[in-house]
Tab-separated table of C-alpha atoms in Angstrom:
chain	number	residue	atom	x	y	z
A	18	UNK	CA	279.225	-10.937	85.597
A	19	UNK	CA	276.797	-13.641	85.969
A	20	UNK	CA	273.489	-12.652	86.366
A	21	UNK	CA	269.971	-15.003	87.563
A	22	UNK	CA	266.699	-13.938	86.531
A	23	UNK	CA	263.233	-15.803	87.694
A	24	UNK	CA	265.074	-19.273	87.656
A	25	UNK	CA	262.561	-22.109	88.222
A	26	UNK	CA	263.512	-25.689	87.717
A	27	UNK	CA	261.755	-28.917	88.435
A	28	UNK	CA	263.375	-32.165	88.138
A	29	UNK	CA	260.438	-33.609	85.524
A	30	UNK	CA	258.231	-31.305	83.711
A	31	UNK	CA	254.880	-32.781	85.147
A	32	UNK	CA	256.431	-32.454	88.812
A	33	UNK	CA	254.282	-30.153	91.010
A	34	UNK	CA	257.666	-29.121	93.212
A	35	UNK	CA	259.999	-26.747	91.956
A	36	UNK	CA	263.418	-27.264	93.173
A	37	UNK	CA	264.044	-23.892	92.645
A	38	UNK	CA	261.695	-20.783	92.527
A	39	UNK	CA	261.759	-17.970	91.067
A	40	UNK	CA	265.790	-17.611	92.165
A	41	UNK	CA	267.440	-14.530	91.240
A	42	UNK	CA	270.708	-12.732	92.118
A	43	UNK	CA	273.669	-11.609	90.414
A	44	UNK	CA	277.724	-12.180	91.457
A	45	UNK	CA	280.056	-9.295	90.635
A	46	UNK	CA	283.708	-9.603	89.108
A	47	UNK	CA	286.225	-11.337	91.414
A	48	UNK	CA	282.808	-11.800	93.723
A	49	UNK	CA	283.211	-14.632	96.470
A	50	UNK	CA	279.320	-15.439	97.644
A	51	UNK	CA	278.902	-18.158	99.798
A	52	UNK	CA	275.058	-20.162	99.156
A	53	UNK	CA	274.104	-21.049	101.914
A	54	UNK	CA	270.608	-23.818	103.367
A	55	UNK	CA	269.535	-27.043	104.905
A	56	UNK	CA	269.773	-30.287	103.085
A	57	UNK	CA	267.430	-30.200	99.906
A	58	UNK	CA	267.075	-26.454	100.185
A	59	UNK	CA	268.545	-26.392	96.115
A	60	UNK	CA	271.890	-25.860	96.354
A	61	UNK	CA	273.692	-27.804	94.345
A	62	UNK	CA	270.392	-28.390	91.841
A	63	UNK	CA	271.556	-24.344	91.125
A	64	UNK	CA	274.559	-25.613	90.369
A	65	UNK	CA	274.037	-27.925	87.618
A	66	UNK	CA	271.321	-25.133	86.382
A	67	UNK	CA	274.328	-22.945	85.787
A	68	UNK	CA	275.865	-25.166	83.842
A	69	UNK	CA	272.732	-26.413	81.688
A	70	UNK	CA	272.743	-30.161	83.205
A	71	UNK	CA	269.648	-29.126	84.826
A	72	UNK	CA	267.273	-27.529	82.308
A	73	UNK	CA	264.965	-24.419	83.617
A	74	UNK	CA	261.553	-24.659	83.275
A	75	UNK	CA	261.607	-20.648	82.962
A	76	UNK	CA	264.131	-17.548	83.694
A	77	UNK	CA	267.404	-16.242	82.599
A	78	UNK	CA	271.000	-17.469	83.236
A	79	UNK	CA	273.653	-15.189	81.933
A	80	UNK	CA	277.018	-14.729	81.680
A	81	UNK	CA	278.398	-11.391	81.015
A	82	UNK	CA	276.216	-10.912	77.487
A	83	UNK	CA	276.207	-14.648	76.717
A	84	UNK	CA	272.935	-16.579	77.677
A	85	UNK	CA	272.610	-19.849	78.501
A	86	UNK	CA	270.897	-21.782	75.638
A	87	UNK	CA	271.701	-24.692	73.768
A	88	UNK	CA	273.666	-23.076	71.191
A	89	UNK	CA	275.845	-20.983	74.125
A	90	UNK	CA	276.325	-24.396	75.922
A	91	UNK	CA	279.902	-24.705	75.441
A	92	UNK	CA	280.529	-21.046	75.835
A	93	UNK	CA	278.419	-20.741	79.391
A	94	UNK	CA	280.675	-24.104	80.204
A	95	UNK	CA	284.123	-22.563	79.948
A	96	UNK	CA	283.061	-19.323	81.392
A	97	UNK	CA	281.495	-21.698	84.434
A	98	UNK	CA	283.791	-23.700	86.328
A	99	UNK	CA	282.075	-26.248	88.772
A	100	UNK	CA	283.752	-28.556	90.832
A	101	UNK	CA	281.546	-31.347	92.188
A	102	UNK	CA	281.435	-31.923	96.182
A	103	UNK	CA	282.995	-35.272	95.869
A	104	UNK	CA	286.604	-35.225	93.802
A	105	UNK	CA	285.744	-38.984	92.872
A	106	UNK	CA	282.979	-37.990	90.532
A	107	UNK	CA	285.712	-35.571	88.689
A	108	UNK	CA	289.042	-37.037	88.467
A	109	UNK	CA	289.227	-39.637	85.859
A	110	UNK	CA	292.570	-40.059	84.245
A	111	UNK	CA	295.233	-41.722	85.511
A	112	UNK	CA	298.083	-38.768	86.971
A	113	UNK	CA	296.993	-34.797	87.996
A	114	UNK	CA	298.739	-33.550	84.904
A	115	UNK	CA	296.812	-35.367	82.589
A	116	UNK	CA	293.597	-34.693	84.551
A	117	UNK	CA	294.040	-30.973	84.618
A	118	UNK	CA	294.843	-30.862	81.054
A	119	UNK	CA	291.929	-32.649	79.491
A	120	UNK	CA	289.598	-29.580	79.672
A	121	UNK	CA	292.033	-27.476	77.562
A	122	UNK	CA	293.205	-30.724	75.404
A	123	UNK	CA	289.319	-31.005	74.961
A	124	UNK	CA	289.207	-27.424	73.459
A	125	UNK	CA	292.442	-28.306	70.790
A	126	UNK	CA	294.429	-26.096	72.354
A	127	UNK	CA	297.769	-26.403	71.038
A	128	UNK	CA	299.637	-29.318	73.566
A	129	UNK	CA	302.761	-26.722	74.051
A	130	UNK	CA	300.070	-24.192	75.628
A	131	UNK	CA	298.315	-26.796	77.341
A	132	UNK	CA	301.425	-27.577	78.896
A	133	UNK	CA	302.324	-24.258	80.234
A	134	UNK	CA	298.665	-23.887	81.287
A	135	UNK	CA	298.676	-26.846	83.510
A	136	UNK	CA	301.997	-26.043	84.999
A	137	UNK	CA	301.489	-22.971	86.325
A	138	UNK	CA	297.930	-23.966	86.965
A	139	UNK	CA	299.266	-26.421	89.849
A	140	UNK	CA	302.233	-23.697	90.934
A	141	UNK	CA	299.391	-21.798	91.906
A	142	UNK	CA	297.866	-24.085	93.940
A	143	UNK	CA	301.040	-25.443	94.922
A	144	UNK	CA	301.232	-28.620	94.051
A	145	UNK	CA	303.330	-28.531	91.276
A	146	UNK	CA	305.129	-31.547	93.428
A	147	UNK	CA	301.793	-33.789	92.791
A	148	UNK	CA	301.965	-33.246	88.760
A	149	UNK	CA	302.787	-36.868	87.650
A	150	UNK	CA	301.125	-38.748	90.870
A	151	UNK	CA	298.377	-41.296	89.988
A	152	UNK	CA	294.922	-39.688	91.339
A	153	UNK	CA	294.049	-42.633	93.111
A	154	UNK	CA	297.478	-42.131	95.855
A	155	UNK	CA	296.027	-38.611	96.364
A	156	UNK	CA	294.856	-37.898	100.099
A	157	UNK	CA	291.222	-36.634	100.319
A	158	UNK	CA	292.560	-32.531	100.404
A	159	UNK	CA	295.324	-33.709	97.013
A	160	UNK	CA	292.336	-34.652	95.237
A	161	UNK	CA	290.054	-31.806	96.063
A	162	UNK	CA	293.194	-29.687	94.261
A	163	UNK	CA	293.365	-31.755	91.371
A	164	UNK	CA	289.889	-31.772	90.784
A	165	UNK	CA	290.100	-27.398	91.105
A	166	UNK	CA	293.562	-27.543	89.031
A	167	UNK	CA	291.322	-29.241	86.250
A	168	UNK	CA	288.762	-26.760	86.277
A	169	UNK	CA	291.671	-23.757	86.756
A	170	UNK	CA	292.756	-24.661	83.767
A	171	UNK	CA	290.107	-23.937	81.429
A	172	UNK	CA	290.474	-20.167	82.660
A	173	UNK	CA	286.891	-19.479	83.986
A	174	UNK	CA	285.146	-16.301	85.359
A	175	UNK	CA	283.486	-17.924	87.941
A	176	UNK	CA	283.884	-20.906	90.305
A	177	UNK	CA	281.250	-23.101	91.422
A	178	UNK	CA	282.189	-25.112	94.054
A	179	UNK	CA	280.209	-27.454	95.789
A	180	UNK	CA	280.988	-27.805	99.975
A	181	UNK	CA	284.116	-27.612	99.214
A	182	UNK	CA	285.334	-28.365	102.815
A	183	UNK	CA	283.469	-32.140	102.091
A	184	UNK	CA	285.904	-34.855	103.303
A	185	UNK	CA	288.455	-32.274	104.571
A	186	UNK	CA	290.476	-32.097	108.026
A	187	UNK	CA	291.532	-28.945	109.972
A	188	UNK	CA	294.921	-28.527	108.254
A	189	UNK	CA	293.505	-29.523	104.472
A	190	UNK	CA	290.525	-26.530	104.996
A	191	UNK	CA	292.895	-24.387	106.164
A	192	UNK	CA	295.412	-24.761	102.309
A	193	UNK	CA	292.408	-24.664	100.476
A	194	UNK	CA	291.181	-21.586	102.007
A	195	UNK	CA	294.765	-20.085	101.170
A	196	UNK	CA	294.331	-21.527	97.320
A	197	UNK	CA	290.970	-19.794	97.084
A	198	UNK	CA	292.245	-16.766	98.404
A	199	UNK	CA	294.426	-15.991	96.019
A	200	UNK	CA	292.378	-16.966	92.884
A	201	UNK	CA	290.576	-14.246	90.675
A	202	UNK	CA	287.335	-15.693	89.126
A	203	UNK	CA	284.447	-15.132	91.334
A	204	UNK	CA	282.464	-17.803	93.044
A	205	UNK	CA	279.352	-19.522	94.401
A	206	UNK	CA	280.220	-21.583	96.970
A	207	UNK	CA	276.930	-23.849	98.497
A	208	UNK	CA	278.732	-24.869	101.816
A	209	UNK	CA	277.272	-25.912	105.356
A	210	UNK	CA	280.734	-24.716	107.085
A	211	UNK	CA	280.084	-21.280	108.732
A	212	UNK	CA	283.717	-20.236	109.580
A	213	UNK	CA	284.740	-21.265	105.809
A	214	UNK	CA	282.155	-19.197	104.520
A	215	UNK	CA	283.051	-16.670	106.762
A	216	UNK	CA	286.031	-16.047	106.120
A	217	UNK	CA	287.249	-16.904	102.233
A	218	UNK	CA	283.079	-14.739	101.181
A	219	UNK	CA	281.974	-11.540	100.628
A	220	UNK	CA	278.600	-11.887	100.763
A	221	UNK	CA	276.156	-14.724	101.897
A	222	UNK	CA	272.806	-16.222	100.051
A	223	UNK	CA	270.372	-18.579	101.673
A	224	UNK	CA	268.210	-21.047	100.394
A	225	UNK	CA	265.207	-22.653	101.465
A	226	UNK	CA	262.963	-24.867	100.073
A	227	UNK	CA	263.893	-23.950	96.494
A	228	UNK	CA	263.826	-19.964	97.351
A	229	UNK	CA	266.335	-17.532	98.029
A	230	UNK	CA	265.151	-16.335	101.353
């Protein structure tokens, strides 16, 4: 499903570091791979390669038999899902309802199917009961759900979630395991917590120093 070939990126063209190396891997359908590495090992500078915020000095990012380039931007995008580590750089309008349903709103979907997209978005992640609370009331583990419910709702294959687990207690790690659980894309998950990654993945990666190791 999404495939990684020879990814190198460097924050500035002249920069003698590459962030990342030479990266490749692949995640299957419905794949849960947890990305794994040390502070500054690349993590979450894959992520926003994925998504084309970071461009690639060289290699291949593809998505089924779409590649990422400028003109497949938007396409890569909806087929990509990220969700930042820290819900305050996502959530921007003012309840979850209208949050979630920007992305599709974005796309002109029709509002009626925008409607029913959101709705049973947040049934699935159960909190249906949140849908017309203003974002900034939400507890730290509400607002990590919005911010997925937002992303949910633009139907992607794959999930790219960034330490998830960030700013979470006990009890909060425990629903959002539950949530992911029952989801179908596949995802990349860069985390730091072992037992989450042990048991919501499949299958680990591990990063160091801008190489898969």
């Amino acid at each position: 499903m999404l495939t990684v070939e020879h990814l190198t990126v460097k924050y500035a063209p002249t920069d003698a570091h590459c962030a990342l190396s030479d990266v490749s891997f692949s995640i299957r359908e419905h794949e849960r791979v947890a990305l794994l590495g040390p502070n500054g090992a690349g993590k979450s500078t894959l992520l926003l390669a994925l998504v084309g915020i970071l461009p690639a000095q060289s290699g291949v990012i593809r998505m089924g038999d779409t590649i990422l380039e400028k003109e497949s931007l938007s396409e890569i995008r909806r087929k990509l899902g990220l969700v930042f580590q820290n819900p305050d750089d996502q959530l921007f309008m003012p309840t979850v309802f209208q949050d979630a349903a920007f992305g599709p709103r974005n796309y002109g979907i029709p509002e009626e199917q925008v409607a029913q997209t959101v709705e049973k978005t947040l049934e699935t992640l159960g909190i249906s009961h949140l849908r017309d609370r203003m974002i900034h009331k939400l507890s730290g583990g509400e607002k990590r759900l919005a911010a997925l419910a937002g992303v949910l709702a633009m139907h992607p294959e794959v999930l790219l979630l960034d330490e998830p687990t960030s700013f979470l207690d006990l009890d909060a790690t425990r629903r959002l395991i539950q949530c992911l659980s029952s989801l179908e894309p596949g995802m990349l998950i860069p985390t730091h917590d072992l037992a989450f990654a042990r048991e919501l993945c499949d299958r680990f990666l591990f990063l160091s120093h801008g190489k898969l190791v």
